[in-house]
mmCIF file of N, CA and C in Angstrom:
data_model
loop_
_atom_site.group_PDB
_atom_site.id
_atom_site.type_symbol
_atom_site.label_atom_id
_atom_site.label_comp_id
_atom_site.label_asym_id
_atom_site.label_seq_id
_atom_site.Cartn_x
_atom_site.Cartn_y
_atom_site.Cartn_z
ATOM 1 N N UNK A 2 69.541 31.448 76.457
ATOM 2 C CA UNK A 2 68.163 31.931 76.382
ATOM 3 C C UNK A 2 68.160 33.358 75.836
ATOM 4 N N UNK A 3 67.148 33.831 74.877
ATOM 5 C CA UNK A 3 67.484 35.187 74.207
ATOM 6 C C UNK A 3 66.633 36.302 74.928
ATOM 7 N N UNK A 4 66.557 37.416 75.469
ATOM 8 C CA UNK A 4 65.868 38.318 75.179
ATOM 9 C C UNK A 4 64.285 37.993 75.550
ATOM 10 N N UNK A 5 63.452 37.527 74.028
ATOM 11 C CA UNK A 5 62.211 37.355 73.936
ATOM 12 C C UNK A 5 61.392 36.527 75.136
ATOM 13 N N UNK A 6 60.653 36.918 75.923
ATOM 14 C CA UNK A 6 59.866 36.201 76.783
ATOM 15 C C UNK A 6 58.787 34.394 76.158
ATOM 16 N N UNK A 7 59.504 33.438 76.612
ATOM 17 C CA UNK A 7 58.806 32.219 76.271
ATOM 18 C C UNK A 7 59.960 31.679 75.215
ATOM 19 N N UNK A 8 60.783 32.442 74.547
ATOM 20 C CA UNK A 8 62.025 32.069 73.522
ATOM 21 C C UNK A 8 62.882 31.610 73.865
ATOM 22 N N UNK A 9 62.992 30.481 73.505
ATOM 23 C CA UNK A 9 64.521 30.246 73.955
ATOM 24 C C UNK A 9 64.745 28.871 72.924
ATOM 25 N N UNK A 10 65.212 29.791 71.463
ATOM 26 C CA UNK A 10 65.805 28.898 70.475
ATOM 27 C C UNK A 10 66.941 29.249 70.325
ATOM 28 N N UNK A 11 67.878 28.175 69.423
ATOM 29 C CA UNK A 11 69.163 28.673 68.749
ATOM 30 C C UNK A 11 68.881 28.609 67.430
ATOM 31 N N UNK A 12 69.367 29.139 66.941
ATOM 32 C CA UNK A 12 69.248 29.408 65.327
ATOM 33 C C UNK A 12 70.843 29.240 64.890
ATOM 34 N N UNK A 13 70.510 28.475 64.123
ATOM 35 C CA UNK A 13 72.421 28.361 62.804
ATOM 36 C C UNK A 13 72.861 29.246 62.386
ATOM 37 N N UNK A 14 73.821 29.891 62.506
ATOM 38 C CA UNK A 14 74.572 31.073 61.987
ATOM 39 C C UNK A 14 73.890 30.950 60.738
ATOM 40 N N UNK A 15 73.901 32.269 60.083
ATOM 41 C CA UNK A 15 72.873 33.137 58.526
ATOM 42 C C UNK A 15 71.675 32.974 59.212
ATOM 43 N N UNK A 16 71.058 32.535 60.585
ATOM 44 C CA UNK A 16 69.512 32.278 61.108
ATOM 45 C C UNK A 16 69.265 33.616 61.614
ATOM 46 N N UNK A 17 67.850 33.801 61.510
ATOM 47 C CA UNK A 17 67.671 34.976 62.838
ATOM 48 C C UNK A 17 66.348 34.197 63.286
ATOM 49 N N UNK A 18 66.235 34.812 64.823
ATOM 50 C CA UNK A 18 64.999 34.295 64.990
ATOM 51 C C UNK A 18 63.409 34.798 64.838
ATOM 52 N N UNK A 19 62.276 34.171 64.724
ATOM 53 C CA UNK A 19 61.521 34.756 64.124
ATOM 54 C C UNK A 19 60.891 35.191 65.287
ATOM 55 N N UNK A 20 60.259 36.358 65.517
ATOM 56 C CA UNK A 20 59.536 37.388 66.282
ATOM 57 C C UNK A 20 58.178 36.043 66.671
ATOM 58 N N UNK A 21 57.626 36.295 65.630
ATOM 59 C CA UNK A 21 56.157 35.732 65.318
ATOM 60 C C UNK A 21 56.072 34.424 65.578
ATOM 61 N N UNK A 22 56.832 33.973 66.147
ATOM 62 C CA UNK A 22 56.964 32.152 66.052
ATOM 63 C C UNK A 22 55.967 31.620 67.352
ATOM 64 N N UNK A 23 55.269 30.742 67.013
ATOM 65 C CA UNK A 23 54.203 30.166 67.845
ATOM 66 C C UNK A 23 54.362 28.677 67.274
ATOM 67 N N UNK A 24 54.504 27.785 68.896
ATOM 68 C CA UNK A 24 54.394 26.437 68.081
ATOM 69 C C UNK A 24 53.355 26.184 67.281
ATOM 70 N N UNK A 25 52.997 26.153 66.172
ATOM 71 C CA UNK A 25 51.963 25.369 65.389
ATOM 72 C C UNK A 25 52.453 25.018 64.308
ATOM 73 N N UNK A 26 51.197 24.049 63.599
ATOM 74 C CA UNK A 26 52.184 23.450 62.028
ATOM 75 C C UNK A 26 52.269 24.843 61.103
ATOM 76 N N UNK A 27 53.398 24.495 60.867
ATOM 77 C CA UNK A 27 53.401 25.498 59.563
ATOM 78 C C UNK A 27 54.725 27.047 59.815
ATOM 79 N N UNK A 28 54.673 26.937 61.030
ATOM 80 C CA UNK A 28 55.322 27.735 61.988
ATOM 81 C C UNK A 28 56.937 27.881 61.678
ATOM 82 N N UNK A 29 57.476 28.595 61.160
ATOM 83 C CA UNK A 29 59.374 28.159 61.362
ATOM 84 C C UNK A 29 60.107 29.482 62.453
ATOM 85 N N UNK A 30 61.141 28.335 63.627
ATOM 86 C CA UNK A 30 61.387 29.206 64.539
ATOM 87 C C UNK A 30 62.719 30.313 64.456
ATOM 88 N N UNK A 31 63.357 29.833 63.031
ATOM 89 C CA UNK A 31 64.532 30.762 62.439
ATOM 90 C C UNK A 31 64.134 31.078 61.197
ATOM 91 N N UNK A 32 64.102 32.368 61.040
ATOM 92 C CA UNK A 32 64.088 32.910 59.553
ATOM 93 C C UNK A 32 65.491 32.764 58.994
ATOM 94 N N UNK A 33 65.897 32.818 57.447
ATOM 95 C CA UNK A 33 66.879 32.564 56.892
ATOM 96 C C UNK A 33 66.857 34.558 56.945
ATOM 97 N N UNK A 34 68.792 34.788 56.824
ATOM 98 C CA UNK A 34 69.123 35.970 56.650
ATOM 99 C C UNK A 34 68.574 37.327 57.605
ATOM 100 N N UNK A 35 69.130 38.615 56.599
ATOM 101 C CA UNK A 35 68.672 39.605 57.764
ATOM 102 C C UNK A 35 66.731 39.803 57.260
ATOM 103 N N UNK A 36 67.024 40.777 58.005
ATOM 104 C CA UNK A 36 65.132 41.050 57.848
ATOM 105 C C UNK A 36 64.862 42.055 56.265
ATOM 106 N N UNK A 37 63.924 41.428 55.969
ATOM 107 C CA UNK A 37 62.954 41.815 54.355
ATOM 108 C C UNK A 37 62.925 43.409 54.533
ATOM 109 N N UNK A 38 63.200 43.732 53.708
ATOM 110 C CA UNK A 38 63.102 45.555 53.232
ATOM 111 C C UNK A 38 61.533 45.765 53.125
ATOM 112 N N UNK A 39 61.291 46.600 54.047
ATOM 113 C CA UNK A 39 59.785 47.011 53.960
ATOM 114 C C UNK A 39 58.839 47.991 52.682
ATOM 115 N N UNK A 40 57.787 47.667 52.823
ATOM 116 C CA UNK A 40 57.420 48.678 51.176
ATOM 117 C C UNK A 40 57.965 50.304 51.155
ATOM 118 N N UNK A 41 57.559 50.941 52.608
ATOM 119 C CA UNK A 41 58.297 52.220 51.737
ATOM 120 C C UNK A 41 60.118 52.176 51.537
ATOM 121 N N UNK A 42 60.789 51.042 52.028
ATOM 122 C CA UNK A 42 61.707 51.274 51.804
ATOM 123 C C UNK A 42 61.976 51.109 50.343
ATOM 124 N N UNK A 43 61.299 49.529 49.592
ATOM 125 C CA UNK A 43 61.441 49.762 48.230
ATOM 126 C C UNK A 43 60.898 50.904 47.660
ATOM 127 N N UNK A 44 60.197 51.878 47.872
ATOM 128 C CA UNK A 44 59.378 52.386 46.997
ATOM 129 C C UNK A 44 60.560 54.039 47.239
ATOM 130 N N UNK A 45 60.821 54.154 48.092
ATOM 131 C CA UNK A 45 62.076 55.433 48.491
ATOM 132 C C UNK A 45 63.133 54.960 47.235
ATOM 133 N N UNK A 46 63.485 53.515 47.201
ATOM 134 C CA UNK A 46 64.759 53.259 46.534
ATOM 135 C C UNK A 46 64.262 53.252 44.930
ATOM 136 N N UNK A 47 62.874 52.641 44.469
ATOM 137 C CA UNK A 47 62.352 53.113 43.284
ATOM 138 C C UNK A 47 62.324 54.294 42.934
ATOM 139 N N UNK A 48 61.864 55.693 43.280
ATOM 140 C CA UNK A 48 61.677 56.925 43.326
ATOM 141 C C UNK A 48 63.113 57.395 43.407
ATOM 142 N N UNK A 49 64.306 56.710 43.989
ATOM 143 C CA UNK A 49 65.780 57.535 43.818
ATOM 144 C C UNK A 49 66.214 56.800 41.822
ATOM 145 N N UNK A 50 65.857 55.635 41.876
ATOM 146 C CA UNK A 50 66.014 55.220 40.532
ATOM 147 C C UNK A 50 65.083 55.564 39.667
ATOM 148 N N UNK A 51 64.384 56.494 39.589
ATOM 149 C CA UNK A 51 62.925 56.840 38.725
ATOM 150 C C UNK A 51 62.293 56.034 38.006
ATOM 151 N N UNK A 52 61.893 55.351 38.872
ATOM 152 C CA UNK A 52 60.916 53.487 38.378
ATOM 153 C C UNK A 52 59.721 53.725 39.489
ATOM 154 N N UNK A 53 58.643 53.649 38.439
ATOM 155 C CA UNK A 53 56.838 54.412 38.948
ATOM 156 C C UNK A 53 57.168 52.709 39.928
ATOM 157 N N UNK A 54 55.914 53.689 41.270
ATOM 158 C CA UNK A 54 55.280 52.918 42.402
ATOM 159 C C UNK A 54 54.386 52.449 42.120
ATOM 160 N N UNK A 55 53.359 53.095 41.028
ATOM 161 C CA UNK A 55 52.146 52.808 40.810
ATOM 162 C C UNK A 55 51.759 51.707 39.479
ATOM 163 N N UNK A 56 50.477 51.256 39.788
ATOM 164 C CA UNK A 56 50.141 50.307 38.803
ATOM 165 C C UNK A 56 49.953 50.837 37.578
ATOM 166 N N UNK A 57 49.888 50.177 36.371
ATOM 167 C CA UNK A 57 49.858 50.928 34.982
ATOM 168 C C UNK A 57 48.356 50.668 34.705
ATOM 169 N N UNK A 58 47.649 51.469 34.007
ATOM 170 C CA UNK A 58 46.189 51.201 33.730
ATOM 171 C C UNK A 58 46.099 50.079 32.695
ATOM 172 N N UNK A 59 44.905 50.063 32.478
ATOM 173 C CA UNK A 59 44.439 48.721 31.866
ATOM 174 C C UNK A 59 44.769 48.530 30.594
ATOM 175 N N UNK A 60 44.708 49.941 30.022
ATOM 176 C CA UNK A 60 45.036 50.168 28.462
ATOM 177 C C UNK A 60 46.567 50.968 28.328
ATOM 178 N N UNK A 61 47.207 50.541 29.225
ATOM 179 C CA UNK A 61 48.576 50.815 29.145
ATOM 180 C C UNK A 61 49.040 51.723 28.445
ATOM 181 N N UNK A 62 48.417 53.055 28.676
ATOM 182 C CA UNK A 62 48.462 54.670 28.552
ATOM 183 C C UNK A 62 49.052 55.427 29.528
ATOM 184 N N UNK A 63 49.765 54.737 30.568
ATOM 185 C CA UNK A 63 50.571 55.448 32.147
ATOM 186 C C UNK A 63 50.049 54.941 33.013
ATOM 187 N N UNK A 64 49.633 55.621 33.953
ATOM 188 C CA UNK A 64 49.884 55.075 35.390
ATOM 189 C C UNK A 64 48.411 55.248 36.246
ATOM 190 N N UNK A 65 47.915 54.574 37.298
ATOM 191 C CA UNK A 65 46.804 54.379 38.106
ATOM 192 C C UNK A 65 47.547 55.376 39.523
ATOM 193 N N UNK A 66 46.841 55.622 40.455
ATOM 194 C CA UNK A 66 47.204 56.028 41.791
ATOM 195 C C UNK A 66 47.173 55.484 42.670
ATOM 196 N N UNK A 67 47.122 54.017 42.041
ATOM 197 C CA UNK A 67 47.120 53.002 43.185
ATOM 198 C C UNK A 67 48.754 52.183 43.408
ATOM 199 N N UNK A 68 49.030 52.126 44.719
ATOM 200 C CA UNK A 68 50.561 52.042 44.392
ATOM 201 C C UNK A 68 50.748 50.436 44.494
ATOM 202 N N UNK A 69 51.827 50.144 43.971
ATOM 203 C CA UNK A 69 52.335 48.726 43.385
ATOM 204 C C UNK A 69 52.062 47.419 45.324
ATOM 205 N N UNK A 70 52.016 46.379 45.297
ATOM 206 C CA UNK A 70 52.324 45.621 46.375
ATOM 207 C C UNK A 70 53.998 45.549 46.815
ATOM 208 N N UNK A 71 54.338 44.935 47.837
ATOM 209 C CA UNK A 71 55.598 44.484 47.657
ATOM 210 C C UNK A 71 55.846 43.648 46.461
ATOM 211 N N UNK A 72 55.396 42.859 46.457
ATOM 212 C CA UNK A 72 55.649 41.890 44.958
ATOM 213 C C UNK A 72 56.366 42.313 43.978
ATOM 214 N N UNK A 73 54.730 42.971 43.574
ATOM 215 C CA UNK A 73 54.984 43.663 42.350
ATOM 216 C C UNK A 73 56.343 44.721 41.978
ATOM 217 N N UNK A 74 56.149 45.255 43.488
ATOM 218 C CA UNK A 74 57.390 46.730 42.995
ATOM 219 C C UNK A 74 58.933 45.564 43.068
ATOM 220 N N UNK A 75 59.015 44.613 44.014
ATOM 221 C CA UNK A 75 59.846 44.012 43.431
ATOM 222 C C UNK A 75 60.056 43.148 42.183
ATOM 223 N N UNK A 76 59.090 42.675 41.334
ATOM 224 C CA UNK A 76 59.416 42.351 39.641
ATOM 225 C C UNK A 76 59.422 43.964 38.947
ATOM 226 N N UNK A 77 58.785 44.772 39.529
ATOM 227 C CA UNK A 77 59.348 46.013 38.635
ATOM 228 C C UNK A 77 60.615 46.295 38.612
ATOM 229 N N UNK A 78 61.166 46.675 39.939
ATOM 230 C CA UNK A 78 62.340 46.736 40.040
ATOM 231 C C UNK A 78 63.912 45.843 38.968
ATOM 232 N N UNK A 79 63.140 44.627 39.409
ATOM 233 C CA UNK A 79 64.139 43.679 39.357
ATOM 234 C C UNK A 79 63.895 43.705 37.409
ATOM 235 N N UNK A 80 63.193 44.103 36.390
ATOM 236 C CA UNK A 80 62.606 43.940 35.562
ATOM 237 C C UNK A 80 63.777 45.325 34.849
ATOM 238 N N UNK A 81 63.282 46.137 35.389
ATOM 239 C CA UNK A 81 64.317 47.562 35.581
ATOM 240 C C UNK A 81 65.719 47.466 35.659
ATOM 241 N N UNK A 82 66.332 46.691 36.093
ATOM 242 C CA UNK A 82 67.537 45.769 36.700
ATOM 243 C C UNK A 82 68.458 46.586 37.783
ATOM 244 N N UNK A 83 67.397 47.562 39.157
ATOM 245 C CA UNK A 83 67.831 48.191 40.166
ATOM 246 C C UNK A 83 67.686 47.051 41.101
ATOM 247 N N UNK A 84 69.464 47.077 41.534
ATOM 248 C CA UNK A 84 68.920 45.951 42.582
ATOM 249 C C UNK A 84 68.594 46.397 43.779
ATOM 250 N N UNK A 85 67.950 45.563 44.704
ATOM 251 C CA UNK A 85 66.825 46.046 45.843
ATOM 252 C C UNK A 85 67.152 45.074 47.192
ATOM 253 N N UNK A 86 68.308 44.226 46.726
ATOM 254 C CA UNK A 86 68.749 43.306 48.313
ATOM 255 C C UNK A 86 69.525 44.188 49.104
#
């Protein structure tokens, strides 16, 4: 039994278990691997590789002040070819 109150899964080695897990459909009670790099962490590791956070304007003249999603800063990145795993 782990830790978490009401938890008590096993997960397959490379599993972790998921925080958020509630029986319902759709629900999975092991995440694959370690845990997802959060946005400012990509955006710290963009800014050490000097690859913009921010969105490019419409007429693709530089940059907006609106800063990228996770998504996005990861196809920037990965586009850039800084890797980010």
């Amino acid at each position: 039994m782990n830790s978490y109150f009401g938890m008590a899964t096993v997960c397959p080695p490379g599993y972790r278990p998921n925080k958020r897990y509630r029986a319902k459909r759709g629900q999975r009670q092991c995440l694959k691997g370690a845990p997802k790099k959060t946005l400012r962490e990509l955006q710290a590791l963009a800014r050490a590789n000097d690859v913009s956070i921010y969105k490019r304007r419409k007429d693709d003249m530089g940059f907006t002040r609106t800063p990228l999603t996770v998504k996005a800063l990861k196809l920037r990145l990965t586009k850039m070819k800084v890797p980010y795993k």
